[in-house]
PDB file of C-alpha atoms in Angstrom:
ATOM      1  CA  MET Q   1       0.000   0.000   0.000  1.00  0.00           C
ATOM      2  CA  ALA Q   2       1.417   3.379  -1.033  1.00  0.00           C
ATOM      3  CA  LEU Q   3       1.593   6.202   1.475  1.00  0.00           C
ATOM      4  CA  ASP Q   4      -1.375   8.570   1.380  1.00  0.00           C
ATOM      5  CA  ALA Q   5       0.178  11.527   3.210  1.00  0.00           C
ATOM      6  CA  ALA Q   6      -3.079  13.448   3.604  1.00  0.00           C
ATOM      7  CA  GLN Q   7      -4.873  10.477   5.121  1.00  0.00           C
ATOM      8  CA  PHE Q   8      -1.888   9.713   7.336  1.00  0.00           C
ATOM      9  CA  LYS Q   9      -1.973  13.243   8.746  1.00  0.00           C
ATOM     10  CA  GLN Q  10      -5.658  12.960   9.530  1.00  0.00           C
ATOM     11  CA  VAL Q  11      -4.908   9.792  11.483  1.00  0.00           C
ATOM     12  CA  GLN Q  12      -2.050  11.549  13.276  1.00  0.00           C
ATOM     13  CA  ARG Q  13      -4.356  14.385  14.244  1.00  0.00           C
ATOM     14  CA  LYS Q  14      -6.786  11.863  15.717  1.00  0.00           C
ATOM     15  CA  VAL Q  15      -3.977  10.053  17.526  1.00  0.00           C
ATOM     16  CA  TRP Q  16      -2.588  13.125  19.251  1.00  0.00           C
ATOM     17  CA  SER Q  17      -6.011  14.508  20.156  1.00  0.00           C
ATOM     18  CA  SER Q  18      -6.902  11.199  21.832  1.00  0.00           C
ATOM     19  CA  GLY Q  19      -6.151  10.491  25.453  1.00  0.00           C
ATOM     20  CA  ASP Q  20      -4.680  13.391  27.400  1.00  0.00           C
ATOM     21  CA  TYR Q  21      -1.561  14.654  25.661  1.00  0.00           C
ATOM     22  CA  PRO Q  22      -1.510  17.873  27.728  1.00  0.00           C
ATOM     23  CA  ASP Q  23      -0.820  15.715  30.788  1.00  0.00           C
ATOM     24  CA  ILE Q  24       1.947  13.821  28.993  1.00  0.00           C
ATOM     25  CA  ALA Q  25       3.444  17.137  27.866  1.00  0.00           C
ATOM     26  CA  THR Q  26       3.989  18.222  31.473  1.00  0.00           C
ATOM     27  CA  ARG Q  27       6.324  15.247  31.895  1.00  0.00           C
ATOM     28  CA  ILE Q  28       8.652  16.302  29.082  1.00  0.00           C
ATOM     29  CA  GLU Q  29       8.924  20.038  29.794  1.00  0.00           C
ATOM     30  CA  SER Q  30      12.641  19.613  30.501  1.00  0.00           C
ATOM     31  CA  VAL Q  31      13.141  18.833  26.789  1.00  0.00           C
ATOM     32  CA  ALA Q  32      11.987  22.353  25.902  1.00  0.00           C
ATOM     33  CA  ASP Q  33      14.433  23.867  28.383  1.00  0.00           C
ATOM     34  CA  GLU Q  34      17.323  21.882  26.892  1.00  0.00           C
ATOM     35  CA  LEU Q  35      16.359  22.619  23.281  1.00  0.00           C
ATOM     36  CA  VAL Q  36      15.903  26.354  23.747  1.00  0.00           C
ATOM     37  CA  ALA Q  37      19.191  26.600  25.654  1.00  0.00           C
ATOM     38  CA  ALA Q  38      21.006  24.700  22.877  1.00  0.00           C
ATOM     39  CA  CYS Q  39      19.728  27.063  20.178  1.00  0.00           C
ATOM     40  CA  ASP Q  40      20.888  30.391  21.619  1.00  0.00           C
ATOM     41  CA  ILE Q  41      17.467  32.038  21.812  1.00  0.00           C
ATOM     42  CA  ALA Q  42      17.751  35.775  22.447  1.00  0.00           C
ATOM     43  CA  PRO Q  43      15.274  38.644  22.978  1.00  0.00           C
ATOM     44  CA  GLY Q  44      13.723  39.965  19.784  1.00  0.00           C
ATOM     45  CA  GLN Q  45      14.365  36.880  17.667  1.00  0.00           C
ATOM     46  CA  ARG Q  46      11.560  35.451  15.545  1.00  0.00           C
ATOM     47  CA  VAL Q  47      11.052  31.810  16.518  1.00  0.00           C
ATOM     48  CA  LEU Q  48       8.818  29.151  14.979  1.00  0.00           C
ATOM     49  CA  ASP Q  49       7.924  26.138  17.126  1.00  0.00           C
ATOM     50  CA  VAL Q  50       6.829  23.393  14.731  1.00  0.00           C
ATOM     51  CA  ALA Q  51       4.389  20.821  16.151  1.00  0.00           C
ATOM     52  CA  THR Q  52       4.081  22.953  19.264  1.00  0.00           C
ATOM     53  CA  GLY Q  53       1.395  20.798  20.894  1.00  0.00           C
ATOM     54  CA  THR Q  54       0.553  22.428  24.208  1.00  0.00           C
ATOM     55  CA  GLY Q  55       3.357  24.952  23.799  1.00  0.00           C
ATOM     56  CA  ASN Q  56       6.287  23.521  25.757  1.00  0.00           C
ATOM     57  CA  VAL Q  57       8.988  24.948  23.487  1.00  0.00           C
ATOM     58  CA  ALA Q  58       7.029  28.055  22.495  1.00  0.00           C
ATOM     59  CA  ILE Q  59       6.583  29.105  26.119  1.00  0.00           C
ATOM     60  CA  VAL Q  60      10.252  28.668  27.027  1.00  0.00           C
ATOM     61  CA  ALA Q  61      11.317  30.582  23.910  1.00  0.00           C
ATOM     62  CA  ALA Q  62       8.876  33.388  24.757  1.00  0.00           C
ATOM     63  CA  GLN Q  63      10.237  33.500  28.305  1.00  0.00           C
ATOM     64  CA  ALA Q  64      13.658  34.115  26.722  1.00  0.00           C
ATOM     65  CA  GLY Q  65      12.221  37.217  25.042  1.00  0.00           C
ATOM     66  CA  ALA Q  66      11.623  35.843  21.548  1.00  0.00           C
ATOM     67  CA  GLU Q  67       8.673  36.619  19.310  1.00  0.00           C
ATOM     68  CA  VAL Q  68       7.157  33.152  18.927  1.00  0.00           C
ATOM     69  CA  ILE Q  69       4.695  31.376  16.671  1.00  0.00           C
ATOM     70  CA  GLY Q  70       3.577  27.875  17.623  1.00  0.00           C
ATOM     71  CA  LEU Q  71       2.294  25.763  14.726  1.00  0.00           C
ATOM     72  CA  ASP Q  72       0.588  22.393  14.963  1.00  0.00           C
ATOM     73  CA  LEU Q  73      -1.442  19.993  12.841  1.00  0.00           C
ATOM     74  CA  THR Q  74      -3.653  19.273  15.881  1.00  0.00           C
ATOM     75  CA  PRO Q  75      -5.377  22.489  17.001  1.00  0.00           C
ATOM     76  CA  GLU Q  76      -7.321  20.508  19.590  1.00  0.00           C
ATOM     77  CA  LEU Q  77      -4.215  20.941  21.754  1.00  0.00           C
ATOM     78  CA  PHE Q  78      -4.341  24.734  21.585  1.00  0.00           C
ATOM     79  CA  ASP Q  79      -6.874  25.104  24.404  1.00  0.00           C
ATOM     80  CA  ALA Q  80      -4.304  23.706  26.825  1.00  0.00           C
ATOM     81  CA  ALA Q  81      -1.624  25.929  25.304  1.00  0.00           C
ATOM     82  CA  ARG Q  82      -3.808  29.012  25.713  1.00  0.00           C
ATOM     83  CA  ARG Q  83      -4.479  28.185  29.359  1.00  0.00           C
ATOM     84  CA  ARG Q  84      -0.751  27.902  29.994  1.00  0.00           C
ATOM     85  CA  LEU Q  85      -0.065  31.177  28.197  1.00  0.00           C
ATOM     86  CA  ALA Q  86      -2.751  32.927  30.219  1.00  0.00           C
ATOM     87  CA  GLU Q  87      -1.158  31.658  33.424  1.00  0.00           C
ATOM     88  CA  THR Q  88       2.287  32.936  32.419  1.00  0.00           C
ATOM     89  CA  GLY Q  89       1.158  36.205  30.834  1.00  0.00           C
ATOM     90  CA  LEU Q  90       3.156  35.431  27.696  1.00  0.00           C
ATOM     91  CA  GLU Q  91       2.076  36.041  24.118  1.00  0.00           C
ATOM     92  CA  VAL Q  92       2.508  33.306  21.495  1.00  0.00           C
ATOM     93  CA  GLU Q  93       0.620  33.162  18.216  1.00  0.00           C
ATOM     94  CA  LEU Q  94      -0.894  29.693  17.703  1.00  0.00           C
ATOM     95  CA  VAL Q  95      -1.449  28.565  14.113  1.00  0.00           C
ATOM     96  CA  GLU Q  96      -2.953  25.397  12.671  1.00  0.00           C
ATOM     97  CA  GLY Q  97      -0.499  24.185  10.061  1.00  0.00           C
ATOM     98  CA  ASP Q  98       1.476  21.382   8.483  1.00  0.00           C
ATOM     99  CA  ALA Q  99       5.205  20.827   9.122  1.00  0.00           C
ATOM    100  CA  GLU Q 100       5.580  19.674   5.514  1.00  0.00           C
ATOM    101  CA  GLU Q 101       3.969  22.847   4.131  1.00  0.00           C
ATOM    102  CA  LEU Q 102       4.881  25.720   6.433  1.00  0.00           C
ATOM    103  CA  PRO Q 103       2.709  28.767   5.636  1.00  0.00           C
ATOM    104  CA  TYR Q 104       5.587  31.246   5.692  1.00  0.00           C
ATOM    105  CA  PRO Q 105       7.946  32.795   3.122  1.00  0.00           C
ATOM    106  CA  ASP Q 106      11.579  31.766   2.865  1.00  0.00           C
ATOM    107  CA  ASP Q 107      13.931  33.060   5.588  1.00  0.00           C
ATOM    108  CA  SER Q 108      11.080  34.123   7.896  1.00  0.00           C
ATOM    109  CA  PHE Q 109      12.584  33.079  11.238  1.00  0.00           C
ATOM    110  CA  ASP Q 110      15.823  33.357  13.187  1.00  0.00           C
ATOM    111  CA  ARG Q 111      15.186  30.003  14.839  1.00  0.00           C
ATOM    112  CA  VAL Q 112      12.988  27.057  13.825  1.00  0.00           C
ATOM    113  CA  LEU Q 113      12.487  24.483  16.582  1.00  0.00           C
ATOM    114  CA  SER Q 114      10.607  21.254  17.179  1.00  0.00           C
ATOM    115  CA  ALA Q 115      10.521  18.924  20.193  1.00  0.00           C
ATOM    116  CA  MET Q 116       9.074  15.438  19.732  1.00  0.00           C
ATOM    117  CA  GLY Q 117       6.915  16.810  16.930  1.00  0.00           C
ATOM    118  CA  VAL Q 118       8.274  17.128  13.401  1.00  0.00           C
ATOM    119  CA  MET Q 119       9.704  13.619  13.824  1.00  0.00           C
ATOM    120  CA  PHE Q 120       6.165  12.292  13.261  1.00  0.00           C
ATOM    121  CA  ALA Q 121       5.755  13.971   9.862  1.00  0.00           C
ATOM    122  CA  PRO Q 122       5.361  11.250   7.212  1.00  0.00           C
ATOM    123  CA  ARG Q 123       7.868  12.610   4.672  1.00  0.00           C
ATOM    124  CA  HIS Q 124      11.080  13.359   6.492  1.00  0.00           C
ATOM    125  CA  ASP Q 125      12.937  14.931   3.569  1.00  0.00           C
ATOM    126  CA  GLN Q 126      10.094  17.338   2.888  1.00  0.00           C
ATOM    127  CA  ALA Q 127       9.719  18.297   6.541  1.00  0.00           C
ATOM    128  CA  ALA Q 128      13.452  18.929   6.959  1.00  0.00           C
ATOM    129  CA  ALA Q 129      13.528  21.003   3.780  1.00  0.00           C
ATOM    130  CA  GLU Q 130      10.655  23.119   5.101  1.00  0.00           C
ATOM    131  CA  LEU Q 131      12.407  23.756   8.397  1.00  0.00           C
ATOM    132  CA  ALA Q 132      15.478  24.931   6.495  1.00  0.00           C
ATOM    133  CA  ARG Q 133      13.479  27.021   4.016  1.00  0.00           C
ATOM    134  CA  ALA Q 134      11.672  28.938   6.747  1.00  0.00           C
ATOM    135  CA  CYS Q 135      14.886  29.684   8.665  1.00  0.00           C
ATOM    136  CA  ARG Q 136      17.073  32.622   7.623  1.00  0.00           C
ATOM    137  CA  PRO Q 137      20.679  32.227   6.477  1.00  0.00           C
ATOM    138  CA  ASP Q 138      22.968  31.972   9.514  1.00  0.00           C
ATOM    139  CA  GLY Q 139      19.928  30.912  11.554  1.00  0.00           C
ATOM    140  CA  ILE Q 140      19.522  27.791  13.674  1.00  0.00           C
ATOM    141  CA  ILE Q 141      17.220  24.798  13.382  1.00  0.00           C
ATOM    142  CA  GLY Q 142      16.814  22.784  16.578  1.00  0.00           C
ATOM    143  CA  VAL Q 143      15.130  19.388  16.779  1.00  0.00           C
ATOM    144  CA  ALA Q 144      14.642  17.098  19.774  1.00  0.00           C
ATOM    145  CA  ALA Q 145      13.629  13.514  18.970  1.00  0.00           C
ATOM    146  CA  TRP Q 146      13.434  10.222  20.827  1.00  0.00           C
ATOM    147  CA  THR Q 147      16.176   7.762  19.942  1.00  0.00           C
ATOM    148  CA  ALA Q 148      15.273   4.303  18.658  1.00  0.00           C
ATOM    149  CA  GLU Q 149      17.353   2.625  21.356  1.00  0.00           C
ATOM    150  CA  GLY Q 150      15.902   4.696  24.205  1.00  0.00           C
ATOM    151  CA  ALA Q 151      12.948   3.732  26.361  1.00  0.00           C
ATOM    152  CA  THR Q 152      10.320   5.669  24.396  1.00  0.00           C
ATOM    153  CA  GLY Q 153      11.742   4.475  21.090  1.00  0.00           C
ATOM    154  CA  GLN Q 154      11.523   0.893  22.329  1.00  0.00           C
ATOM    155  CA  MET Q 155       7.927   1.475  23.417  1.00  0.00           C
ATOM    156  CA  PHE Q 156       6.960   2.638  19.920  1.00  0.00           C
ATOM    157  CA  LYS Q 157       8.799  -0.342  18.408  1.00  0.00           C
ATOM    158  CA  THR Q 158       6.888  -2.710  20.677  1.00  0.00           C
ATOM    159  CA  VAL Q 159       3.557  -1.163  19.741  1.00  0.00           C
ATOM    160  CA  GLY Q 160       4.444  -1.247  16.048  1.00  0.00           C
ATOM    161  CA  ALA Q 161       5.192  -4.968  16.201  1.00  0.00           C
ATOM    162  CA  HIS Q 162       1.538  -5.611  17.084  1.00  0.00           C
ATOM    163  CA  MET Q 163      -0.010  -3.268  14.519  1.00  0.00           C
ATOM    164  CA  PRO Q 164      -0.483  -3.667  10.750  1.00  0.00           C
ATOM    165  CA  PRO Q 165       2.736  -2.816   8.877  1.00  0.00           C
ATOM    166  CA  PRO Q 166       2.947   0.766   7.587  1.00  0.00           C
ATOM    167  CA  PRO Q 167       3.565   1.637   3.910  1.00  0.00           C
ATOM    168  CA  PRO Q 168       7.186   0.754   3.051  1.00  0.00           C
ATOM    169  CA  GLU Q 169       8.123   4.359   2.247  1.00  0.00           C
ATOM    170  CA  LEU Q 170       7.040   5.556   5.712  1.00  0.00           C
ATOM    171  CA  ARG Q 171      10.257   5.803   7.697  1.00  0.00           C
ATOM    172  CA  PRO Q 172      10.205   5.406  11.499  1.00  0.00           C
ATOM    173  CA  PRO Q 173       9.935   8.680  13.447  1.00  0.00           C
ATOM    174  CA  MET Q 174      12.804   7.632  15.716  1.00  0.00           C
ATOM    175  CA  MET Q 175      15.212   8.008  12.792  1.00  0.00           C
ATOM    176  CA  TRP Q 176      15.218  11.721  13.725  1.00  0.00           C
ATOM    177  CA  GLY Q 177      17.069  10.546  16.839  1.00  0.00           C
ATOM    178  CA  ASN Q 178      19.962   9.091  14.816  1.00  0.00           C
ATOM    179  CA  GLU Q 179      22.984  11.320  14.230  1.00  0.00           C
ATOM    180  CA  GLN Q 180      24.019   9.904  10.855  1.00  0.00           C
ATOM    181  CA  TYR Q 181      20.462  10.063   9.562  1.00  0.00           C
ATOM    182  CA  MET Q 182      20.198  13.702  10.613  1.00  0.00           C
ATOM    183  CA  ARG Q 183      23.420  14.506   8.790  1.00  0.00           C
ATOM    184  CA  GLU Q 184      21.914  13.032   5.634  1.00  0.00           C
ATOM    185  CA  LEU Q 185      18.551  14.691   6.169  1.00  0.00           C
ATOM    186  CA  PHE Q 186      19.997  18.197   6.494  1.00  0.00           C
ATOM    187  CA  ALA Q 187      22.863  17.801   4.032  1.00  0.00           C
ATOM    188  CA  PRO Q 188      20.972  19.705   1.269  1.00  0.00           C
ATOM    189  CA  SER Q 189      20.769  22.768   3.551  1.00  0.00           C
ATOM    190  CA  GLY Q 190      24.527  22.953   4.038  1.00  0.00           C
ATOM    191  CA  ALA Q 191      23.995  23.235   7.792  1.00  0.00           C
ATOM    192  CA  ALA Q 192      26.723  22.420  10.293  1.00  0.00           C
ATOM    193  CA  LEU Q 193      25.272  19.977  12.821  1.00  0.00           C
ATOM    194  CA  GLU Q 194      25.906  19.538  16.528  1.00  0.00           C
ATOM    195  CA  PHE Q 195      24.384  16.827  18.723  1.00  0.00           C
ATOM    196  CA  ARG Q 196      23.507  16.436  22.376  1.00  0.00           C
ATOM    197  CA  ARG Q 197      22.055  13.313  23.988  1.00  0.00           C
ATOM    198  CA  ARG Q 198      19.817  13.861  26.975  1.00  0.00           C
ATOM    199  CA  MET Q 199      17.399  11.924  29.183  1.00  0.00           C
ATOM    200  CA  VAL Q 200      13.841  12.430  30.341  1.00  0.00           C
ATOM    201  CA  VAL Q 201      13.101  10.625  33.600  1.00  0.00           C
ATOM    202  CA  PHE Q 202       9.615   9.163  33.932  1.00  0.00           C
ATOM    203  CA  THR Q 203       8.477   8.098  37.397  1.00  0.00           C
ATOM    204  CA  GLY Q 204       5.461   6.233  38.697  1.00  0.00           C
ATOM    205  CA  ASP Q 205       4.243   3.938  41.445  1.00  0.00           C
ATOM    206  CA  SER Q 206       4.959   0.747  39.493  1.00  0.00           C
ATOM    207  CA  GLY Q 207       5.181  -0.777  36.028  1.00  0.00           C
ATOM    208  CA  PRO Q 208       1.506  -1.806  35.959  1.00  0.00           C
ATOM    209  CA  GLU Q 209       0.422   1.635  37.207  1.00  0.00           C
ATOM    210  CA  TRP Q 210       2.526   3.370  34.531  1.00  0.00           C
ATOM    211  CA  LEU Q 211       1.099   1.167  31.799  1.00  0.00           C
ATOM    212  CA  ASP Q 212      -2.454   1.812  33.012  1.00  0.00           C
ATOM    213  CA  TYR Q 213      -1.740   5.541  32.965  1.00  0.00           C
ATOM    214  CA  SER Q 214      -0.131   5.400  29.513  1.00  0.00           C
ATOM    215  CA  GLU Q 215      -2.960   3.497  27.882  1.00  0.00           C
ATOM    216  CA  ARG Q 216      -5.406   6.134  29.159  1.00  0.00           C
ATOM    217  CA  VAL Q 217      -3.497   9.301  28.220  1.00  0.00           C
ATOM    218  CA  LEU Q 218      -0.961   8.517  25.467  1.00  0.00           C
ATOM    219  CA  GLY Q 219      -2.675   8.832  22.083  1.00  0.00           C
ATOM    220  CA  PRO Q 220      -0.773   6.043  20.254  1.00  0.00           C
ATOM    221  CA  LEU Q 221      -1.624   3.572  23.025  1.00  0.00           C
ATOM    222  CA  VAL Q 222      -5.228   4.762  23.230  1.00  0.00           C
ATOM    223  CA  MET Q 223      -5.596   4.121  19.503  1.00  0.00           C
ATOM    224  CA  ALA Q 224      -3.732   0.804  19.623  1.00  0.00           C
ATOM    225  CA  LYS Q 225      -5.990  -0.462  22.384  1.00  0.00           C
ATOM    226  CA  ALA Q 226      -9.086   0.646  20.474  1.00  0.00           C
ATOM    227  CA  ALA Q 227      -7.870  -1.197  17.366  1.00  0.00           C
ATOM    228  CA  LEU Q 228      -6.538  -4.374  18.979  1.00  0.00           C
ATOM    229  CA  GLY Q 229      -9.047  -4.825  21.790  1.00  0.00           C
ATOM    230  CA  PRO Q 230     -12.011  -5.917  19.616  1.00  0.00           C
ATOM    231  CA  GLN Q 231      -9.701  -8.392  17.859  1.00  0.00           C
ATOM    232  CA  GLY Q 232      -8.607  -9.967  21.132  1.00  0.00           C
ATOM    233  CA  LYS Q 233      -5.017  -8.830  20.489  1.00  0.00           C
ATOM    234  CA  TRP Q 234      -4.583  -6.123  23.099  1.00  0.00           C
ATOM    235  CA  ASP Q 235      -3.550  -8.442  25.949  1.00  0.00           C
ATOM    236  CA  ALA Q 236      -0.468  -9.600  24.033  1.00  0.00           C
ATOM    237  CA  LEU Q 237       0.703  -6.013  23.514  1.00  0.00           C
ATOM    238  CA  HIS Q 238      -0.174  -5.138  27.099  1.00  0.00           C
ATOM    239  CA  ASP Q 239       2.021  -7.971  28.372  1.00  0.00           C
ATOM    240  CA  ASP Q 240       4.917  -7.047  26.069  1.00  0.00           C
ATOM    241  CA  LEU Q 241       4.784  -3.418  27.216  1.00  0.00           C
ATOM    242  CA  LEU Q 242       4.698  -4.453  30.857  1.00  0.00           C
ATOM    243  CA  ARG Q 243       7.790  -6.609  30.363  1.00  0.00           C
ATOM    244  CA  LEU Q 244       9.484  -3.722  28.565  1.00  0.00           C
ATOM    245  CA  TYR Q 245       8.743  -1.244  31.361  1.00  0.00           C
ATOM    246  CA  GLU Q 246       9.935  -3.685  33.986  1.00  0.00           C
ATOM    247  CA  SER Q 247      13.181  -4.299  32.094  1.00  0.00           C
ATOM    248  CA  GLN Q 248      13.817  -0.544  31.868  1.00  0.00           C
ATOM    249  CA  ASN Q 249      12.961   0.243  35.463  1.00  0.00           C
ATOM    250  CA  ASN Q 250      16.000   1.297  37.475  1.00  0.00           C
ATOM    251  CA  ALA Q 251      14.190   2.223  40.691  1.00  0.00           C
ATOM    252  CA  THR Q 252      15.421   0.397  43.774  1.00  0.00           C
ATOM    253  CA  ASP Q 253      12.480   1.067  46.080  1.00  0.00           C
ATOM    254  CA  GLY Q 254       9.706  -0.852  44.326  1.00  0.00           C
ATOM    255  CA  THR Q 255       8.446   2.155  42.350  1.00  0.00           C
ATOM    256  CA  LEU Q 256       9.107   3.006  38.691  1.00  0.00           C
ATOM    257  CA  ARG Q 257      11.929   5.119  37.300  1.00  0.00           C
ATOM    258  CA  ILE Q 258      12.640   4.986  33.563  1.00  0.00           C
ATOM    259  CA  GLU Q 259      15.262   7.095  31.784  1.00  0.00           C
ATOM    260  CA  SER Q 260      14.258   7.798  28.182  1.00  0.00           C
ATOM    261  CA  GLU Q 261      16.962   9.020  25.816  1.00  0.00           C
ATOM    262  CA  TYR Q 262      16.472  11.721  23.194  1.00  0.00           C
ATOM    263  CA  LEU Q 263      18.755  13.493  20.747  1.00  0.00           C
ATOM    264  CA  ILE Q 264      19.006  17.251  20.251  1.00  0.00           C
ATOM    265  CA  THR Q 265      20.192  18.241  16.789  1.00  0.00           C
ATOM    266  CA  VAL Q 266      21.372  21.820  16.366  1.00  0.00           C
ATOM    267  CA  ALA Q 267      21.684  22.714  12.669  1.00  0.00           C
ATOM    268  CA  ARG Q 268      23.469  26.009  12.004  1.00  0.00           C
ATOM    269  CA  LEU Q 269      22.673  27.251   8.506  1.00  0.00           C
ATOM    270  CA  PRO Q 270      25.356  28.921   6.384  1.00  0.00           C
ATOM    271  CA  ALA Q 271      25.308  32.690   6.050  1.00  0.00           C
TER     272      ALA Q 271
END
């Protein structure tokens, strides 16, 4: 089956508006801090946060004094973003839009950022080209993405093993967490790339409690359960995920503590 990008994006919108992504987003706020710090955000810069979700990166960039636009394919998440902005008193323009077709002229921004977002675009080459097109010469593109070998990458791999195979041309999102792949992806832009590996620490009462939480709030698991449950196939995935979480747990007090690796790519465009 060939990739239907438009249909795929509609499914993605449904996935990320399922469950309770705003709650998940609170657990990865440290990624935004690391990404913004890595990209030298300064007052007065124009910054685009691609796949902003509930505004993690956009808010941190605005706190640094930048003029920020947050763009996302899933505007259902904007209500949570607006509540957060109201609480902080910051101003960020929120725009419904597609990472593969950014609605801005060439060279519009000083910085173009994305944390755990653009990695889910179906056509990686096109998305990367759009990030570079929208960023000015001598500007910086910053991307944070889960690594395939990290805990979250392994979770997605486990889920994928129980779902129907995707179209062959659809490359895994976690490839954005691979340094060599990122070099190839941004080679057409002429950018000089730097990399930083970081960890998000997820904590919970136990493996079973964390899995119960995840299948209620994490869109991909919500959708997987809805698809596999009626077929009698959910229990097998449930058990595989529980074994995965238990193997990754490094808590010593009977609770849950999982370190999930991600990669920050800083792409400095030529002048």
